[in-house]
Short mmCIF file of C-alpha atoms in Angstrom, two decimals:
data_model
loop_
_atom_site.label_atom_id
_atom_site.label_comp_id
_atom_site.label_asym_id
_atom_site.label_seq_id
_atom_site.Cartn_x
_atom_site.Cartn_y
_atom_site.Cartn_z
CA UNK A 1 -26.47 0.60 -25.42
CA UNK A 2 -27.81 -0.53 -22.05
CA UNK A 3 -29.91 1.55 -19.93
CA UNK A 4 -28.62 2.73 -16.34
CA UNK A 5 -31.10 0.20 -14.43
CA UNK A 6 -29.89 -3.05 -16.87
CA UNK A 7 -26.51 -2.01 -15.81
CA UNK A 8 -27.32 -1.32 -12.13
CA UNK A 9 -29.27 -4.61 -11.86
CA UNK A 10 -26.02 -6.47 -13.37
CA UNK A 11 -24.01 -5.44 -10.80
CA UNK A 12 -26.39 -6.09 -7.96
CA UNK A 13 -26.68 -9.66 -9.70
CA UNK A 14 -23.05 -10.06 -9.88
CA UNK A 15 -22.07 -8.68 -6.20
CA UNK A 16 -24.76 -11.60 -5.06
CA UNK A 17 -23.52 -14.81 -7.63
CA UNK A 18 -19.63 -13.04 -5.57
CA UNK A 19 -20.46 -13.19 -2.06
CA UNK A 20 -22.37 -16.73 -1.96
CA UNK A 21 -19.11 -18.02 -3.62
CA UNK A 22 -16.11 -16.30 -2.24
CA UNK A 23 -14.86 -16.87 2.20
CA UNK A 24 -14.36 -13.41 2.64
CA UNK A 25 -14.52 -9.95 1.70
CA UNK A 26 -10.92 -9.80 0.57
CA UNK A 27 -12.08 -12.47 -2.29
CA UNK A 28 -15.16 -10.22 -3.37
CA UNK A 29 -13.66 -7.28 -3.78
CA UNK A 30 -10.90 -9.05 -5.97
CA UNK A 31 -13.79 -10.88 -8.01
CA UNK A 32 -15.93 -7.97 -8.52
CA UNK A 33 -12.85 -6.00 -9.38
CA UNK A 34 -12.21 -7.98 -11.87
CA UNK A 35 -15.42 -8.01 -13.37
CA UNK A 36 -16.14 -4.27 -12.85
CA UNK A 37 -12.74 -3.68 -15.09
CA UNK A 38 -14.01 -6.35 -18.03
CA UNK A 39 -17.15 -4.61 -17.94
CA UNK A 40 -15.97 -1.22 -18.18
CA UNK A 41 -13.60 -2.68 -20.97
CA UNK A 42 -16.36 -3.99 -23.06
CA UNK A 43 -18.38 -0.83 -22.46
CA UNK A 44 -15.25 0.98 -23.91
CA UNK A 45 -15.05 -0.92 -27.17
CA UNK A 46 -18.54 -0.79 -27.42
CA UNK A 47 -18.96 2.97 -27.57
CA UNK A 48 -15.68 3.11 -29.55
CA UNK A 49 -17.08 1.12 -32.29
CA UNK A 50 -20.66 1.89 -32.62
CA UNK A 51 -21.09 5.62 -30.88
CA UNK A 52 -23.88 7.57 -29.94
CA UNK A 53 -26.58 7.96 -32.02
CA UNK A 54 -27.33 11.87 -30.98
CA UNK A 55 -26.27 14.50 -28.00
CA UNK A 56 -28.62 12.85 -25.56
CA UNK A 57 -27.31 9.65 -25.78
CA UNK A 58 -24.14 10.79 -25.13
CA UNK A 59 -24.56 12.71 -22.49
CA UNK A 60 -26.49 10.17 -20.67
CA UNK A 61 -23.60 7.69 -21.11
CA UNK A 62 -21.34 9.78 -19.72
CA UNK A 63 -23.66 11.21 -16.91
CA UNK A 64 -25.14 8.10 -15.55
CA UNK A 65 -23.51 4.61 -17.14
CA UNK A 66 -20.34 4.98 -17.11
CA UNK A 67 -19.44 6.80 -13.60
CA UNK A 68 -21.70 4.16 -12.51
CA UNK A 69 -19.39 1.38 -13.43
CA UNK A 70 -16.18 3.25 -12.64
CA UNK A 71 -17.20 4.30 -9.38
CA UNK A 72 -18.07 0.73 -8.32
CA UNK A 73 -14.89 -0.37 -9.42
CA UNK A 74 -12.39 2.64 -7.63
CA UNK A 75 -14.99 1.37 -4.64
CA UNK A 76 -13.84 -2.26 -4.72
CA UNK A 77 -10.58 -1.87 -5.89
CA UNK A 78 -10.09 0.11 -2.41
CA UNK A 79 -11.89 -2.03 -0.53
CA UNK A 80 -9.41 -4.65 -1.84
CA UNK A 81 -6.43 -2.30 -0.54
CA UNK A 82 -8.15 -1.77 2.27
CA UNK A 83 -8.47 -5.24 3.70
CA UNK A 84 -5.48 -6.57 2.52
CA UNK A 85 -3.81 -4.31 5.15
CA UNK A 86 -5.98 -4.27 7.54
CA UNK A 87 -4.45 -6.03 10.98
CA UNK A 88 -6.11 -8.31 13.05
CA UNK A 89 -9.59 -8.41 13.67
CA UNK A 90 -11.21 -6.38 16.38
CA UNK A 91 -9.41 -4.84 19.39
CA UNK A 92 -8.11 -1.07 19.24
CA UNK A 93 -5.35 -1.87 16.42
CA UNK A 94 -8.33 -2.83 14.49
CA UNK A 95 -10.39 0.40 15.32
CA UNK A 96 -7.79 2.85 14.98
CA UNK A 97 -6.85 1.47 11.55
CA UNK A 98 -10.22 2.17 10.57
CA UNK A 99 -10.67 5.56 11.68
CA UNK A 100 -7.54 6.55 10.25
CA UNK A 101 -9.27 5.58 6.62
CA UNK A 102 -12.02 7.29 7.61
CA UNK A 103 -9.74 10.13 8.67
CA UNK A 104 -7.46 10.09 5.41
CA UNK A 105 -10.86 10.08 3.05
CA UNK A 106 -12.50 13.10 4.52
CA UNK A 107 -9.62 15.08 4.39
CA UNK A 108 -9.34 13.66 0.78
CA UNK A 109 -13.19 14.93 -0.10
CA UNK A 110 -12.56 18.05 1.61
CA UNK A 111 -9.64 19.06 -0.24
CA UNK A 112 -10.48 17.41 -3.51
CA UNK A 113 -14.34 17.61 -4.01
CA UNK A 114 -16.11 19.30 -1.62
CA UNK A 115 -15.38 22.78 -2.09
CA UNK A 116 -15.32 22.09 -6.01
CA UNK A 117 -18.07 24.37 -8.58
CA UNK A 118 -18.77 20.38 -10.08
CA UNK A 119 -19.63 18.98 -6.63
CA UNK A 120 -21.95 21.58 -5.80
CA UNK A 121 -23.42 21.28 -9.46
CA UNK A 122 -23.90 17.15 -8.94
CA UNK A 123 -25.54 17.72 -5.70
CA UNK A 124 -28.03 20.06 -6.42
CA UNK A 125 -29.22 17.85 -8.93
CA UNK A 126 -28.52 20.99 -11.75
CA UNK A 127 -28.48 19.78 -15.69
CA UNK A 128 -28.00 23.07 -17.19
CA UNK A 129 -24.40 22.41 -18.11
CA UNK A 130 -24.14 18.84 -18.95
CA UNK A 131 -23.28 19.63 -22.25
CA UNK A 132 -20.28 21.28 -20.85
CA UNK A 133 -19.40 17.98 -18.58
CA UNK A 134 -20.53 15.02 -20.28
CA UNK A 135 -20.04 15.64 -24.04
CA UNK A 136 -16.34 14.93 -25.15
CA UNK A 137 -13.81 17.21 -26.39
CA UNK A 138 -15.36 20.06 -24.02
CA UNK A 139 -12.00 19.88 -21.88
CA UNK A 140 -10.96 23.36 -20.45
CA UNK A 141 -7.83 23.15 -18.69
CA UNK A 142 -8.35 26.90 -17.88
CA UNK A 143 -10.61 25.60 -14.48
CA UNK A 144 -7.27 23.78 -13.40
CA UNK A 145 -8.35 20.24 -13.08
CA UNK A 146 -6.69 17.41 -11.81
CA UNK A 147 -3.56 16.20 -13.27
CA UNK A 148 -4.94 13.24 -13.88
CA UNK A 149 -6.96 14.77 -16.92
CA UNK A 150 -3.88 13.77 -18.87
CA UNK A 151 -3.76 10.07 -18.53
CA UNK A 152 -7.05 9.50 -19.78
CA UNK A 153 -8.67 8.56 -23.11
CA UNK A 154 -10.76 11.23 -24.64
CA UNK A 155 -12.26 9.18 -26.98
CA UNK A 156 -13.96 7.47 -23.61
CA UNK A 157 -13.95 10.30 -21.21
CA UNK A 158 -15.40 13.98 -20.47
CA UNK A 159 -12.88 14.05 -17.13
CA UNK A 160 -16.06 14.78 -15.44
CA UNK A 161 -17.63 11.86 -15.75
CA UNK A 162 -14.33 10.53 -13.76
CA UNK A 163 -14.58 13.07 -11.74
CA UNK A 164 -18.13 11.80 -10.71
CA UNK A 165 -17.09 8.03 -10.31
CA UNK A 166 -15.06 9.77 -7.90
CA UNK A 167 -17.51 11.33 -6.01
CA UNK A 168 -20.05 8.15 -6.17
CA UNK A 169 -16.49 6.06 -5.29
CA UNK A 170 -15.80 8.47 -1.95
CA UNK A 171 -19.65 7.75 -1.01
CA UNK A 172 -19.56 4.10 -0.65
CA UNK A 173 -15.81 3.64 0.63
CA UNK A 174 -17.60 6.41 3.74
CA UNK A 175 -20.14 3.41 4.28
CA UNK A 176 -18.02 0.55 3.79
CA UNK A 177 -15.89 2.39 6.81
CA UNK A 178 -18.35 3.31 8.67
CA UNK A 179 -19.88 -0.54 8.84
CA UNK A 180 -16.01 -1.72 9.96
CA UNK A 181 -16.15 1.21 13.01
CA UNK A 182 -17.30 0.98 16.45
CA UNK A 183 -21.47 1.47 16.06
CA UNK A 184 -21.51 3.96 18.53
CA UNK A 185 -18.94 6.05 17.13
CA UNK A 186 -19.69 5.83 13.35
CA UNK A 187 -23.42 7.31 14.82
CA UNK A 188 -22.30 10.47 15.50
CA UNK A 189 -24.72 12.85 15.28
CA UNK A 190 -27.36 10.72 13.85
CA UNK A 191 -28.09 9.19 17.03
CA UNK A 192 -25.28 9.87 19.46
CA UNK A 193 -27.09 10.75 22.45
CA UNK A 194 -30.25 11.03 21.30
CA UNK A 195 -32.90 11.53 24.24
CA UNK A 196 -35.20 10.52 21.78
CA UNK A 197 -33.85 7.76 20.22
CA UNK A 198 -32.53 6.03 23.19
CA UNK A 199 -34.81 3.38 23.70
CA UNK A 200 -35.13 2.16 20.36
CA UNK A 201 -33.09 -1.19 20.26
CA UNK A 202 -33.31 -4.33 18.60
CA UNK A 203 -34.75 -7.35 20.92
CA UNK A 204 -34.90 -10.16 18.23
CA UNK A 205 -31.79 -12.09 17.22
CA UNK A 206 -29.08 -10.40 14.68
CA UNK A 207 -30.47 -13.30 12.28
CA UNK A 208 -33.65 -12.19 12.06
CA UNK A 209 -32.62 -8.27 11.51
CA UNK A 210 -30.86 -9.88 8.94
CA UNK A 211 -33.35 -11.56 7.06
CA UNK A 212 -35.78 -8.15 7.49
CA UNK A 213 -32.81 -6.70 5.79
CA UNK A 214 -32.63 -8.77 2.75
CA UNK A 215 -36.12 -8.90 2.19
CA UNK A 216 -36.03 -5.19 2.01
CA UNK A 217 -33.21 -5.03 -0.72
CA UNK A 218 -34.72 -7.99 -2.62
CA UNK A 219 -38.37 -6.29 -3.38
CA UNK A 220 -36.36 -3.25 -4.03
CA UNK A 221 -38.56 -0.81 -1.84
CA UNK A 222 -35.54 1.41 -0.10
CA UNK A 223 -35.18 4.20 -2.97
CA UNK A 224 -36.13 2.11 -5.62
CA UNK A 225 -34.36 -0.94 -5.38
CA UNK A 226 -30.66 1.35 -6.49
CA UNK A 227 -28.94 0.99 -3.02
CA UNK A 228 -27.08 -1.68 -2.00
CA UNK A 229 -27.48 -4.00 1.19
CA UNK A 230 -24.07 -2.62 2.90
CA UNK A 231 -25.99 0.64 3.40
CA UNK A 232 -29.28 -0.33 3.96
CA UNK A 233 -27.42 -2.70 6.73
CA UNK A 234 -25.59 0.62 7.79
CA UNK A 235 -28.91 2.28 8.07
CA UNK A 236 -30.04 -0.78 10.86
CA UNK A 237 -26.51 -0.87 12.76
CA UNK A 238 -26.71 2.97 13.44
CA UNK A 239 -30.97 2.96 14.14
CA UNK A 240 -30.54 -0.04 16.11
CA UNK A 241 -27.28 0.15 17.58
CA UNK A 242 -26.56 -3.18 17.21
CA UNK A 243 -22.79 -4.72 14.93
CA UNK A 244 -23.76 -7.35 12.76
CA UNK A 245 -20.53 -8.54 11.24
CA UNK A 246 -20.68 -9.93 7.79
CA UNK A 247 -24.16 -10.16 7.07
CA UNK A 248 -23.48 -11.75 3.51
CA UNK A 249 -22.70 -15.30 4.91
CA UNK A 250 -25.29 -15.08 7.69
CA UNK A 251 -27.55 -14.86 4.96
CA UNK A 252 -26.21 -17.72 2.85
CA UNK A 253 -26.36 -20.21 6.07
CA UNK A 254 -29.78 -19.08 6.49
CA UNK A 255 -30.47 -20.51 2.70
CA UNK A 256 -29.58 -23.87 3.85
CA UNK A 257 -31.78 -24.12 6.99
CA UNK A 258 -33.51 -27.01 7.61
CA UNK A 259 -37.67 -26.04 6.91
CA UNK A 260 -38.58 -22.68 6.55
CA UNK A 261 -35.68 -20.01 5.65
CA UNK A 262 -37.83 -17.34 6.44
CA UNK A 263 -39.27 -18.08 9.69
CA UNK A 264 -39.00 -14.26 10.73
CA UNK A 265 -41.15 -13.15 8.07
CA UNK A 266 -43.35 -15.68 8.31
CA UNK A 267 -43.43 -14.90 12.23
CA UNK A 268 -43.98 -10.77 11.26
CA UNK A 269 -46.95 -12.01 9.05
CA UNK A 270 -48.39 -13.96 11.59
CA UNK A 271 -48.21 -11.10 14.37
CA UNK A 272 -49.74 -8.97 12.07
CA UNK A 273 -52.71 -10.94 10.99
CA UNK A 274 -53.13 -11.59 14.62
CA UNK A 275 -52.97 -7.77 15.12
CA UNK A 276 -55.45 -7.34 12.61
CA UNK A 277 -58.08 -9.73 14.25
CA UNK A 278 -58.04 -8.15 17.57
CA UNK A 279 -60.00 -5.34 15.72
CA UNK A 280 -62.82 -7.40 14.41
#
């Protein structure tokens, strides 16, 4: 069975081979939809065949790999929904539409995860019961779970660790919407008038913030490389205050420039060297 990182670092690959190939995101969340679901299929007849060889195996499967997979496929598939009715681009149609998804999944988390004992168990990072959540046939219908718990496989699931892709799901469709809002409102109390804060601003071009960003995700230095670039861009919009639209095909232009494709790095590591000369 494949560790959590091979699988992570699959993904990552794949979402990158997807967005240098597809015109928009409406094409890569179809394309990564469909390979998130063949994955997760294989996965399944994998584990059905061979099994676990102990407890911890088990456990760690449904703990970490699968929700992992699932929870990146719920994400796309929505996405998918998502833009496909989505109306025209930009103006207060566009803005509204998005809040309202940004409306409907809070008061989804709030009245189906937030307040639940298993949330507050995931978050505080607690292992004491995993044997409870992520071994199978430890089902207790006495806690009142989700109707949902009947439509699924218990040969391939703990309803946990769906319960979990949920969570992970909820997580990055919140990013993906907060990216499509209004910078200054998806702030909110981050930055949102920050004394502080309010004369930090980006003076380069959006290109170059770019490329900073991908250089960033590629050496895998933000939390270990096991974010992806939508929220480290997310991170940059909101410090920065600055939009910067779809950031996957700015990047894949950049590839084909003419020279260097990294003159902004190569202009950083000049200033510094510089910087560090003054001193001698």
């Amino acid at each position: 069975m494949q560790s959590l990182n091979t699988i992570i670092a699959q993904i990552r690959t794949k979402e990158d081979q997807v967005s240098q190939q597809t015109a928009n995101l409406i094409d890569e969340a179809y394309q990564m939809t469909l390979y998130l679901e063949d994955l997760l299929q294989t996965t399944q007849d994998y584990i059905l065949k061979k099994g676990f060889r102990d407890i911890a195996e088990e456990i760690e499967f449904f703990r970490d790999i699968k929700p992992q997979i699932l929870g990146q496929l719920i994400y796309y598939n929505k996405v998918f929904r998502i833009e496909t009715l989505c109306p025209v681009k930009d103006g207060k149609m566009y803005q509204k539409f998005y809040m309202r998804q940004l409306q409907e999944l809070k008061i989804d988390f709030e009245k189906h995860i937030c307040g639940s004992h298993f949330y507050r168990y995931y978050k505080s990072g607690r292992s004491d019961r995993d044997e409870e959540y992520f071994l199978r046939g430890n089902i207790n219908y006495r806690d009142g779970l989700n109707s949902y718990v009947f439509e699924l496989d218990q040969r391939f699931s703990t309803y946990y660790d769906s319960k979990l892709a949920r969570i992970l799901a909820n997580e990055l469709i919140y990013n993906y919407l907060l990216t499509k809002i209004n910078v200054e409102e998806s702030s909110g109390s981050f930055l949102q008038n920050s004394e502080s804060n309010k004369d930090i601003f980006w003076t380069d071009s959006k290109n170059a913030l770019i490329e900073l960003i991908y250089a960033l995700y590629a050496s895998g230095v933000i939390s270990h490389g096991k974010i992806g670039i939508r929220k480290i861009t997310l991170v940059f919009q909101i410090l920065f205050r600055v939009p910067l639209g779809d950031i996957h095909h700015s990047f894949h232009r950049m590839k084909d420039r003419a020279g260097t494709r990294t003159s902004f790095l190569d202009h950083l590591k000049l200033s510094l060297e510089q910087y560090m000369d003054k001193g001698l």
